[in-house]
PDB file of C-alpha atoms in Angstrom:
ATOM      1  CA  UNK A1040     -96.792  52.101 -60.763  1.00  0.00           C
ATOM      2  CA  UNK A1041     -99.186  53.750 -58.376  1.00  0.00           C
ATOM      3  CA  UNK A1042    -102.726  53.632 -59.636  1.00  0.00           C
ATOM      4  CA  UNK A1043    -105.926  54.817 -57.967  1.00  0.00           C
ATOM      5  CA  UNK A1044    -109.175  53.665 -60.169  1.00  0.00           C
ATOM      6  CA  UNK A1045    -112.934  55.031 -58.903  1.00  0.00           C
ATOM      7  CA  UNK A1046    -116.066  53.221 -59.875  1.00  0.00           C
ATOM      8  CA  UNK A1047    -120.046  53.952 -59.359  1.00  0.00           C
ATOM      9  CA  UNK A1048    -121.050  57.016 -60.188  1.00  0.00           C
ATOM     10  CA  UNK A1049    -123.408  57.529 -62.317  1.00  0.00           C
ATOM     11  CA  UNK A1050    -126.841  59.752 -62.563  1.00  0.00           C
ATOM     12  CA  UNK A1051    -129.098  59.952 -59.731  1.00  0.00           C
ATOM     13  CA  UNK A1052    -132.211  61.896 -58.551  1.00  0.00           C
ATOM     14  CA  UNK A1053    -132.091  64.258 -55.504  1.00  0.00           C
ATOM     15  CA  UNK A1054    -132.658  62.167 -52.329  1.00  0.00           C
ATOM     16  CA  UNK A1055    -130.956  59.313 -53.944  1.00  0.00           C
ATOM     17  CA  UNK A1056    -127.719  57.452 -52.768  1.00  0.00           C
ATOM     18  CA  UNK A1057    -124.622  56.254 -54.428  1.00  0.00           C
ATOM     19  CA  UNK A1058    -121.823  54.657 -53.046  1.00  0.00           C
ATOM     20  CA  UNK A1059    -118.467  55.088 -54.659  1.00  0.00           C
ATOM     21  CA  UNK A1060    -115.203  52.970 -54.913  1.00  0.00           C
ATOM     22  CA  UNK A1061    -111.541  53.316 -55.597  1.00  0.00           C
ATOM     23  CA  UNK A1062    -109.185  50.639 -55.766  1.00  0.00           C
ATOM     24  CA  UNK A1063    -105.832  50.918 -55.147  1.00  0.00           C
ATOM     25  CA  UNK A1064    -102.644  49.699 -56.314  1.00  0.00           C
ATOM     26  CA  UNK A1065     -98.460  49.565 -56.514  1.00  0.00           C
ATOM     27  CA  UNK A1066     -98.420  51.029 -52.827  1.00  0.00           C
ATOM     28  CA  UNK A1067     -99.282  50.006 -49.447  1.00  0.00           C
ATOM     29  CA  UNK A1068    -102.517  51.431 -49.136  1.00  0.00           C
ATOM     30  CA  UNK A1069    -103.039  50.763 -45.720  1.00  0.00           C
ATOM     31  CA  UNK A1070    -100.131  52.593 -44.935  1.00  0.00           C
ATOM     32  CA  UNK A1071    -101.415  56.023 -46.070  1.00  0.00           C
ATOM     33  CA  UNK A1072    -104.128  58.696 -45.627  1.00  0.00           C
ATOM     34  CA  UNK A1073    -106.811  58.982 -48.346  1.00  0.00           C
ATOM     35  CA  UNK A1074    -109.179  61.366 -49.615  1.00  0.00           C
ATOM     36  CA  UNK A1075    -112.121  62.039 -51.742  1.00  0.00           C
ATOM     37  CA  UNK A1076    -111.912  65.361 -53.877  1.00  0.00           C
ATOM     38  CA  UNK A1077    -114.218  66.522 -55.737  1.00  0.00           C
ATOM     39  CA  UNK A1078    -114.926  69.384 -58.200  1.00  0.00           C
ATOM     40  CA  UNK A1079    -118.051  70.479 -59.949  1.00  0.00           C
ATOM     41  CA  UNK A1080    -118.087  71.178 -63.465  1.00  0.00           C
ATOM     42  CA  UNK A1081    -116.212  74.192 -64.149  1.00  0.00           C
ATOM     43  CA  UNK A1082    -115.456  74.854 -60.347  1.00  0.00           C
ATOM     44  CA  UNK A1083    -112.603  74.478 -58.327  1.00  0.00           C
ATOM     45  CA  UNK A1084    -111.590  71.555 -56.182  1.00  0.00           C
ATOM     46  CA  UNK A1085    -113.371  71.036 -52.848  1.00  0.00           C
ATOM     47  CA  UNK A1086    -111.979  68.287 -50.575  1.00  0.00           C
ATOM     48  CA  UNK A1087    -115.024  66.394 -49.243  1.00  0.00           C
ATOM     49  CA  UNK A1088    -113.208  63.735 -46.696  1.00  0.00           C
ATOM     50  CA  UNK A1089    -110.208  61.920 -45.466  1.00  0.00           C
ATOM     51  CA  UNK A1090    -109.666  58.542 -43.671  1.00  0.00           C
ATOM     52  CA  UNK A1091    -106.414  58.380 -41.637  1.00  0.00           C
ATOM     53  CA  UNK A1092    -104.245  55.481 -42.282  1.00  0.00           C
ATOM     54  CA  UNK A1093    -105.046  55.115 -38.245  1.00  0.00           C
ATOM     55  CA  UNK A1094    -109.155  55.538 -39.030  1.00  0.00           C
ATOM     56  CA  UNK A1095    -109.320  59.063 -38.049  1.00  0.00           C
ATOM     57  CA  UNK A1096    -112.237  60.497 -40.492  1.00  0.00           C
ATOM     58  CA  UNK A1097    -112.875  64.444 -41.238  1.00  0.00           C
ATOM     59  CA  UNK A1098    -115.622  65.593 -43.422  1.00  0.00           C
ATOM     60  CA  UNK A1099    -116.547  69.024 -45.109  1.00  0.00           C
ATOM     61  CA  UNK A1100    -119.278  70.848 -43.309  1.00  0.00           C
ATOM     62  CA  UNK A1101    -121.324  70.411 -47.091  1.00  0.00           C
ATOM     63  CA  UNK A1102    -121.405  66.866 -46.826  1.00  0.00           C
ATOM     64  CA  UNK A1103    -121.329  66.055 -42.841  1.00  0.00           C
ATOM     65  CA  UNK A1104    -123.810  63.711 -41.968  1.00  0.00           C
ATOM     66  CA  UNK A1105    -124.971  62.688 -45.481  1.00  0.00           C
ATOM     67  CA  UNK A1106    -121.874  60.748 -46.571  1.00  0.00           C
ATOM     68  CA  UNK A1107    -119.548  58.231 -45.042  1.00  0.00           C
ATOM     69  CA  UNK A1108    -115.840  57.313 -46.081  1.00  0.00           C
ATOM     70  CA  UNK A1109    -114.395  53.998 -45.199  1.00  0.00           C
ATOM     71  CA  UNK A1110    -111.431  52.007 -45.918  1.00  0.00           C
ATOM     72  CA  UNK A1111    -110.979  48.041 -46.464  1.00  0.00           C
ATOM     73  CA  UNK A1112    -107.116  47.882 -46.387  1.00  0.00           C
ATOM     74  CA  UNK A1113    -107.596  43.738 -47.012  1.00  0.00           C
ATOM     75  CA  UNK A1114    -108.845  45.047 -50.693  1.00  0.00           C
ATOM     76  CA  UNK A1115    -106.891  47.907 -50.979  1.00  0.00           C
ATOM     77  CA  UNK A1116    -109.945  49.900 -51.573  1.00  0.00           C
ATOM     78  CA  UNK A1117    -111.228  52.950 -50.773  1.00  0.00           C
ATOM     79  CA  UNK A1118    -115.284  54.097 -50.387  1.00  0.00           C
ATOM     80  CA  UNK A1119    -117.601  56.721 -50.571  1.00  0.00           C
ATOM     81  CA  UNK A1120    -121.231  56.448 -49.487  1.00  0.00           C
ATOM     82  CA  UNK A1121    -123.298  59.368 -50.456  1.00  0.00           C
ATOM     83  CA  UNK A1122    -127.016  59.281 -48.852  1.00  0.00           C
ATOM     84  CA  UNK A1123    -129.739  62.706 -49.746  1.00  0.00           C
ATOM     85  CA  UNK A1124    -128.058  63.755 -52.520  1.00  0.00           C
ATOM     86  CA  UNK A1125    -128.570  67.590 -53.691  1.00  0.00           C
ATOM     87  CA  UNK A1126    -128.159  68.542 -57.715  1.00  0.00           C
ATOM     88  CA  UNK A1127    -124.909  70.976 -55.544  1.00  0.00           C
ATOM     89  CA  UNK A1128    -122.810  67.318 -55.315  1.00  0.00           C
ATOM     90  CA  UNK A1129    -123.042  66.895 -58.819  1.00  0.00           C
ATOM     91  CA  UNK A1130    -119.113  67.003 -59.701  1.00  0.00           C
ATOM     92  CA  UNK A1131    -115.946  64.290 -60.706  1.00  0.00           C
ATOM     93  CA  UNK A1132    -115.254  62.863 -57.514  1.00  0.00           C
ATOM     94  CA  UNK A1133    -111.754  62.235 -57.331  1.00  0.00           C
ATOM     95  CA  UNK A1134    -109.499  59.455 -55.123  1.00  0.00           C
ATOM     96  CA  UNK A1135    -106.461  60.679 -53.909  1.00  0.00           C
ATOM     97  CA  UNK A1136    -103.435  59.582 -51.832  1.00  0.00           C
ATOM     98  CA  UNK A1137    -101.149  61.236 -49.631  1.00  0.00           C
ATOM     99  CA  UNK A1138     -97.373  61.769 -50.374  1.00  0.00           C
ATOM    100  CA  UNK A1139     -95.082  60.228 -47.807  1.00  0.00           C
ATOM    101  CA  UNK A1140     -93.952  62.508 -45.284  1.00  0.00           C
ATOM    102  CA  UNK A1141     -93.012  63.214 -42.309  1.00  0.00           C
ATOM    103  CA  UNK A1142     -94.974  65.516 -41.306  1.00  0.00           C
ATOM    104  CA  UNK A1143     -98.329  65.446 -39.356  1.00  0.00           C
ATOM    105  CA  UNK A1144    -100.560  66.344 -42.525  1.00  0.00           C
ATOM    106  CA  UNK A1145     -99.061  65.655 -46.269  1.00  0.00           C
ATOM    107  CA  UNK A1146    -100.029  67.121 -49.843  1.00  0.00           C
ATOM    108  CA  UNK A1147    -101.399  64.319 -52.241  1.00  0.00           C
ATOM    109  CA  UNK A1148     -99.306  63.400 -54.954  1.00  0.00           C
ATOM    110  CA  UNK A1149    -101.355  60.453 -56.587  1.00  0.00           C
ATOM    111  CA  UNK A1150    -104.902  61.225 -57.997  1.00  0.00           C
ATOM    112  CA  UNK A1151    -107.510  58.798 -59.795  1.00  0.00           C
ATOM    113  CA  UNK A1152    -109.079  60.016 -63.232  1.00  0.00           C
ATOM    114  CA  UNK A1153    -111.795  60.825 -60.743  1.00  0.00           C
ATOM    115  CA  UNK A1154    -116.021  59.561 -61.408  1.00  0.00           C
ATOM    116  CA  UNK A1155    -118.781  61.766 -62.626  1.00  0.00           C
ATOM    117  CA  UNK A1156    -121.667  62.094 -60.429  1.00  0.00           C
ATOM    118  CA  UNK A1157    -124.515  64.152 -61.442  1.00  0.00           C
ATOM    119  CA  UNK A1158    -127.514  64.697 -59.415  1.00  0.00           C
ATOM    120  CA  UNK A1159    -130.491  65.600 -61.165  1.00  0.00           C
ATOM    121  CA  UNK A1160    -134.164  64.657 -61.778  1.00  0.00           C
TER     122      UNK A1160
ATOM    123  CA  UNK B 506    -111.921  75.839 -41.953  1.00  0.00           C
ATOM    124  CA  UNK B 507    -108.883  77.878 -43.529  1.00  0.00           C
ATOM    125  CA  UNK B 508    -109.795  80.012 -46.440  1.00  0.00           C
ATOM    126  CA  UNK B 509    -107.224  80.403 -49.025  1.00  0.00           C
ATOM    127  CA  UNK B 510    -107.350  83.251 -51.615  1.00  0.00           C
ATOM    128  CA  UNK B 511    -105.527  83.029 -55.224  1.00  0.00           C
ATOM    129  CA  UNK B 512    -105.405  85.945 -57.340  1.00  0.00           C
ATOM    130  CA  UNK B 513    -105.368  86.641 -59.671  1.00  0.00           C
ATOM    131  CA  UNK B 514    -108.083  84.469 -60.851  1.00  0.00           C
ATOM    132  CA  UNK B 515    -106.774  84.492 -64.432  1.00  0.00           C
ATOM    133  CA  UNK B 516    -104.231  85.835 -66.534  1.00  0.00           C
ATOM    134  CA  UNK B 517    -102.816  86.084 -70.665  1.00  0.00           C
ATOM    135  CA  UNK B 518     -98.813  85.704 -70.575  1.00  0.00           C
ATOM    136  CA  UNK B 519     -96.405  84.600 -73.534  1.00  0.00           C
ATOM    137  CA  UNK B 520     -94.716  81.646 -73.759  1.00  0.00           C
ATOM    138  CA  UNK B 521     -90.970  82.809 -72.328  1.00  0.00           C
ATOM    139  CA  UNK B 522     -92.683  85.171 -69.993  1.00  0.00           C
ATOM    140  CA  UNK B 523     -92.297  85.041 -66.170  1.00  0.00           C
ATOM    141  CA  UNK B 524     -95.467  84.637 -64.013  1.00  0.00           C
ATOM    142  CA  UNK B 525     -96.262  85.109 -60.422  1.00  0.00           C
ATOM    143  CA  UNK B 526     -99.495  83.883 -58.888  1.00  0.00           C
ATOM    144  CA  UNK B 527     -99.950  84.851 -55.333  1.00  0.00           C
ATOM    145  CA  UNK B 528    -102.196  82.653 -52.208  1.00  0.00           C
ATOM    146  CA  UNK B 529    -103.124  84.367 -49.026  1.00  0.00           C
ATOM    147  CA  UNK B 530    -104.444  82.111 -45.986  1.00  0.00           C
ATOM    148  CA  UNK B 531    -107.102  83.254 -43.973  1.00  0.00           C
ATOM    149  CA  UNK B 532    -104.535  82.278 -40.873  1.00  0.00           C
ATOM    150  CA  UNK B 533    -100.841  81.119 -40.224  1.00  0.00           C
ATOM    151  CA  UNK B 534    -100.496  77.868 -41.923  1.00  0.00           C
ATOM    152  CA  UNK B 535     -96.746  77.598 -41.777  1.00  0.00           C
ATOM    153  CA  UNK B 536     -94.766  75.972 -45.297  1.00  0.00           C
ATOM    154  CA  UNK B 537     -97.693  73.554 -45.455  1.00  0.00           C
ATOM    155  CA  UNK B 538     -98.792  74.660 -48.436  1.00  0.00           C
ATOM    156  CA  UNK B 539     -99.029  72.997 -51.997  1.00  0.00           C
ATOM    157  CA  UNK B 540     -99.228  74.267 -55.676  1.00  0.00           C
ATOM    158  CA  UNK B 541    -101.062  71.694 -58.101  1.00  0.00           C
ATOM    159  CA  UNK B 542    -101.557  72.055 -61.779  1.00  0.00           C
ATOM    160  CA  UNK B 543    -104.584  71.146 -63.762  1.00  0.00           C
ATOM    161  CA  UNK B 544    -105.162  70.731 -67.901  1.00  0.00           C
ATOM    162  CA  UNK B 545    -108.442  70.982 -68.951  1.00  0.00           C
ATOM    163  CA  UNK B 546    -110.116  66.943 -68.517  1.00  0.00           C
ATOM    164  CA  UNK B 547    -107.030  66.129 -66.600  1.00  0.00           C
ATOM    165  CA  UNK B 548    -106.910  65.392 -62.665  1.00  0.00           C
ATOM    166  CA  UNK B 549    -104.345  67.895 -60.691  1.00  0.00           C
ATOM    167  CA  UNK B 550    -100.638  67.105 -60.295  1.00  0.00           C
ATOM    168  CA  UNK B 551     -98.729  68.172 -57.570  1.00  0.00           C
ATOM    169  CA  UNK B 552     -96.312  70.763 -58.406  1.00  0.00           C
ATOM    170  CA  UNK B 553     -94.696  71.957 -54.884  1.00  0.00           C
ATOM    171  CA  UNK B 554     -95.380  70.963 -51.350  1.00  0.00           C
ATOM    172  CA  UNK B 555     -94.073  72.593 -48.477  1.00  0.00           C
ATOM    173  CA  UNK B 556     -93.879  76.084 -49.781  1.00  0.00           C
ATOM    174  CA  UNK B 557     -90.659  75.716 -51.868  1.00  0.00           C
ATOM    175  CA  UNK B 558     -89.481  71.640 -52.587  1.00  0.00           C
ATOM    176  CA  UNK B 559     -90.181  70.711 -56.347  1.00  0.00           C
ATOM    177  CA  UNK B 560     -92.117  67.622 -56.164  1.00  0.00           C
ATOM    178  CA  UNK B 561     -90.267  64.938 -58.384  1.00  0.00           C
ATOM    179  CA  UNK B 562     -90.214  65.458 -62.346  1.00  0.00           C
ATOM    180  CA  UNK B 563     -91.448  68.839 -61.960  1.00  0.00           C
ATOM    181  CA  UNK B 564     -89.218  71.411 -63.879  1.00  0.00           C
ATOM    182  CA  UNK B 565     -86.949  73.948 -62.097  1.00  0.00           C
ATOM    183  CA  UNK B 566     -88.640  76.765 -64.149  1.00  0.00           C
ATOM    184  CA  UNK B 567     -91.445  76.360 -61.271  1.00  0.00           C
ATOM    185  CA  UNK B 568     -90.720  77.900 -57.579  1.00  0.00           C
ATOM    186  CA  UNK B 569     -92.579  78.678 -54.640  1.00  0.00           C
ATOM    187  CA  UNK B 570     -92.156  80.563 -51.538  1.00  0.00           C
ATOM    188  CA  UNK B 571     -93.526  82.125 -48.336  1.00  0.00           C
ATOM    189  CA  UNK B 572     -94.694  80.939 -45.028  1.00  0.00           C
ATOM    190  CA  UNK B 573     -97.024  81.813 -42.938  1.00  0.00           C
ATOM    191  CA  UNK B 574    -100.083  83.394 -44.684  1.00  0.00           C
ATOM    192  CA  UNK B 575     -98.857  84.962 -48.001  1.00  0.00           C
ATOM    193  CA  UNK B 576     -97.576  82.631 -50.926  1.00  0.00           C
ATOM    194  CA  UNK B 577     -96.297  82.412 -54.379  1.00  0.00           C
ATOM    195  CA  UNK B 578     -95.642  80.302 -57.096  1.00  0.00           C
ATOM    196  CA  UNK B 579     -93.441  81.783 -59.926  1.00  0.00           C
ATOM    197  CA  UNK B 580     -93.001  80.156 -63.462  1.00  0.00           C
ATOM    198  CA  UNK B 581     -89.745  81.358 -64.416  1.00  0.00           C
ATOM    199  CA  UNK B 582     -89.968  81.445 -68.785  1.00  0.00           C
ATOM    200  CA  UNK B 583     -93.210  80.081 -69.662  1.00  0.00           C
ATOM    201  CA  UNK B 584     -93.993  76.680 -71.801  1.00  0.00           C
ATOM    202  CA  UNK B 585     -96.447  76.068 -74.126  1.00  0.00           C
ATOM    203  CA  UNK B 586     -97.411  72.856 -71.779  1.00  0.00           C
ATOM    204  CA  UNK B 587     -97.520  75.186 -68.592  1.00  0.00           C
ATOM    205  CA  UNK B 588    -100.944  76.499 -70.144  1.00  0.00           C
ATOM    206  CA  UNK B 589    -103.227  75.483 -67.226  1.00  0.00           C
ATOM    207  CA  UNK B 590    -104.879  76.330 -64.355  1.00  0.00           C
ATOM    208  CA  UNK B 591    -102.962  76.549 -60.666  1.00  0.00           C
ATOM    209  CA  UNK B 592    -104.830  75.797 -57.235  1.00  0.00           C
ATOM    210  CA  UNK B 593    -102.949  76.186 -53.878  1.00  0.00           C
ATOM    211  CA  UNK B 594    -103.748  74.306 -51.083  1.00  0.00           C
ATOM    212  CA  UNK B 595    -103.095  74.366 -47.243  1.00  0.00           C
ATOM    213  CA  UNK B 596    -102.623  71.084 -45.672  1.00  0.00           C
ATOM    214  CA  UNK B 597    -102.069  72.832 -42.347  1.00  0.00           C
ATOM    215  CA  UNK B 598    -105.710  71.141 -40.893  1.00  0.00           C
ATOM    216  CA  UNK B 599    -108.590  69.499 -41.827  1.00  0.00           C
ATOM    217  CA  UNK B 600    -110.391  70.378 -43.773  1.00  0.00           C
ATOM    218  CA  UNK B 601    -108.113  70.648 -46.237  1.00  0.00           C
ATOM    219  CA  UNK B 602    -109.015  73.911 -48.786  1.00  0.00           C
ATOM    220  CA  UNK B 603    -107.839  74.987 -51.907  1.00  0.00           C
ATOM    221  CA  UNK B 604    -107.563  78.046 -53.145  1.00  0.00           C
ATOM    222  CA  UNK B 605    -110.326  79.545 -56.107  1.00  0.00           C
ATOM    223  CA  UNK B 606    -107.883  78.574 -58.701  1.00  0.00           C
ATOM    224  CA  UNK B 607    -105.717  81.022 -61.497  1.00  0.00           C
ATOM    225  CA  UNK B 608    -106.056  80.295 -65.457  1.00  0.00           C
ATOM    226  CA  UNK B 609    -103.127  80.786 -66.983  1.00  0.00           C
ATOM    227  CA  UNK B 610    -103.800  81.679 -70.871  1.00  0.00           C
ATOM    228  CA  UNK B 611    -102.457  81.962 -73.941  1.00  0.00           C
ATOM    229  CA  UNK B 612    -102.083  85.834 -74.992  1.00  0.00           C
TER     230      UNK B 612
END
């Protein structure tokens, strides 16, 4: 069974940094493309980035520059560093994978129970 | 990035009723376009991908269609579990973007 689990967030004041995890298992993660999604509380969803199973990394103009997504395909794991926080990123910050396809770009078809992070003095 | 527009934004149906919620992109984004459904606390579960194919274990009382800019997912005779909100999504380019999102309640 495919299972994405996140880990780290947590409160933290504006300015602050967090760095967030997702571990991955019952498919080759290396294999596939992964995102982080997030959505603020009552909001809608708002993809934030995606790492390429090649390395290839896009970020949303809102976050460019403050976080960073990397992969460790030797743990299967999946990470989010997010530097100057704003109270604006305070949302569940989900993990997600992408369905296999053939196609260049794929929908995601496996999400984690996604991470709270609030920002907030 | 794309811009994707849902409306509408909510809506009160029956259950047995058929509903239509319609996405617009801001450009030509082919079939690459994906319907997810979300319960309240839940994360969202892919309903449809390419326009039209059911993702696995979805039921046939959800469709989709279109290409190109204007989309629609139909629930055929609504459930009592189909009480939820509805995002599209274009998975054309990066970044990806989701549309605002349509509640679907309980009359």
């Amino acid at each position: 069974e495919m299972q994405l689990v996140e880990s780290g967030g947590g409160l933290v004041q504006p300015g602050g940094s967090l760095r967030l995890s997702c571990s991955a298992s019952g498919f080759t993660f290396s294999t596939y493309t992964m995102h982080w999604v997030r959505q603020a509380p009552g909001k809608g969803l708002e993809s934030v980035s995606t790492i390429g199973a090649n390395g290839a990394i896009t970020y949303a103009d809102s976050v460019k520059g403050r976080f960073t997504i990397s992969r460790d395909n030797s743990k299967n794991s999946l990470y989010l560093q997010m530097t100057s926080l704003r109270p604006e990123d305070t949302a569940i910050y989900y993990c997600v994978k992408d369905r296999y396809c053939t196609t260049t770009t794929c929908p995601q078809d496996h999400w984690g129970q996604g991470i709270l992070v609030t920002v907030s003095s | 990035a794309i811009r994707m527009t849902q409306s509408p934004s909510s809506l009160s149906a029956s259950t047995g009723d058929r509903v239509t919620i319609t996405c617009r992109a801001s450009q030509g984004i082919s079939s690459y376009l994906a319907w997810y459904q979300q319960k309240p606390g839940r994360a969202p579960r892919l309903l449809i991908y390419g326009a039209s194919t059911l993702q696995d274990g979805v039921p046939s009382r959800f469709s989709g269609s279109g290409s190109g800019t204007d989309f629609t997912l139909t629930i055929s005779c609504l459930q009592s579990e189909d009480f939820a909100t509805y995002y599209c999504q274009q998975y054309y380019s990066f970044p990806l973007t989701f549309g605002g999102g349509t509640k679907v309640q309980i009359k």
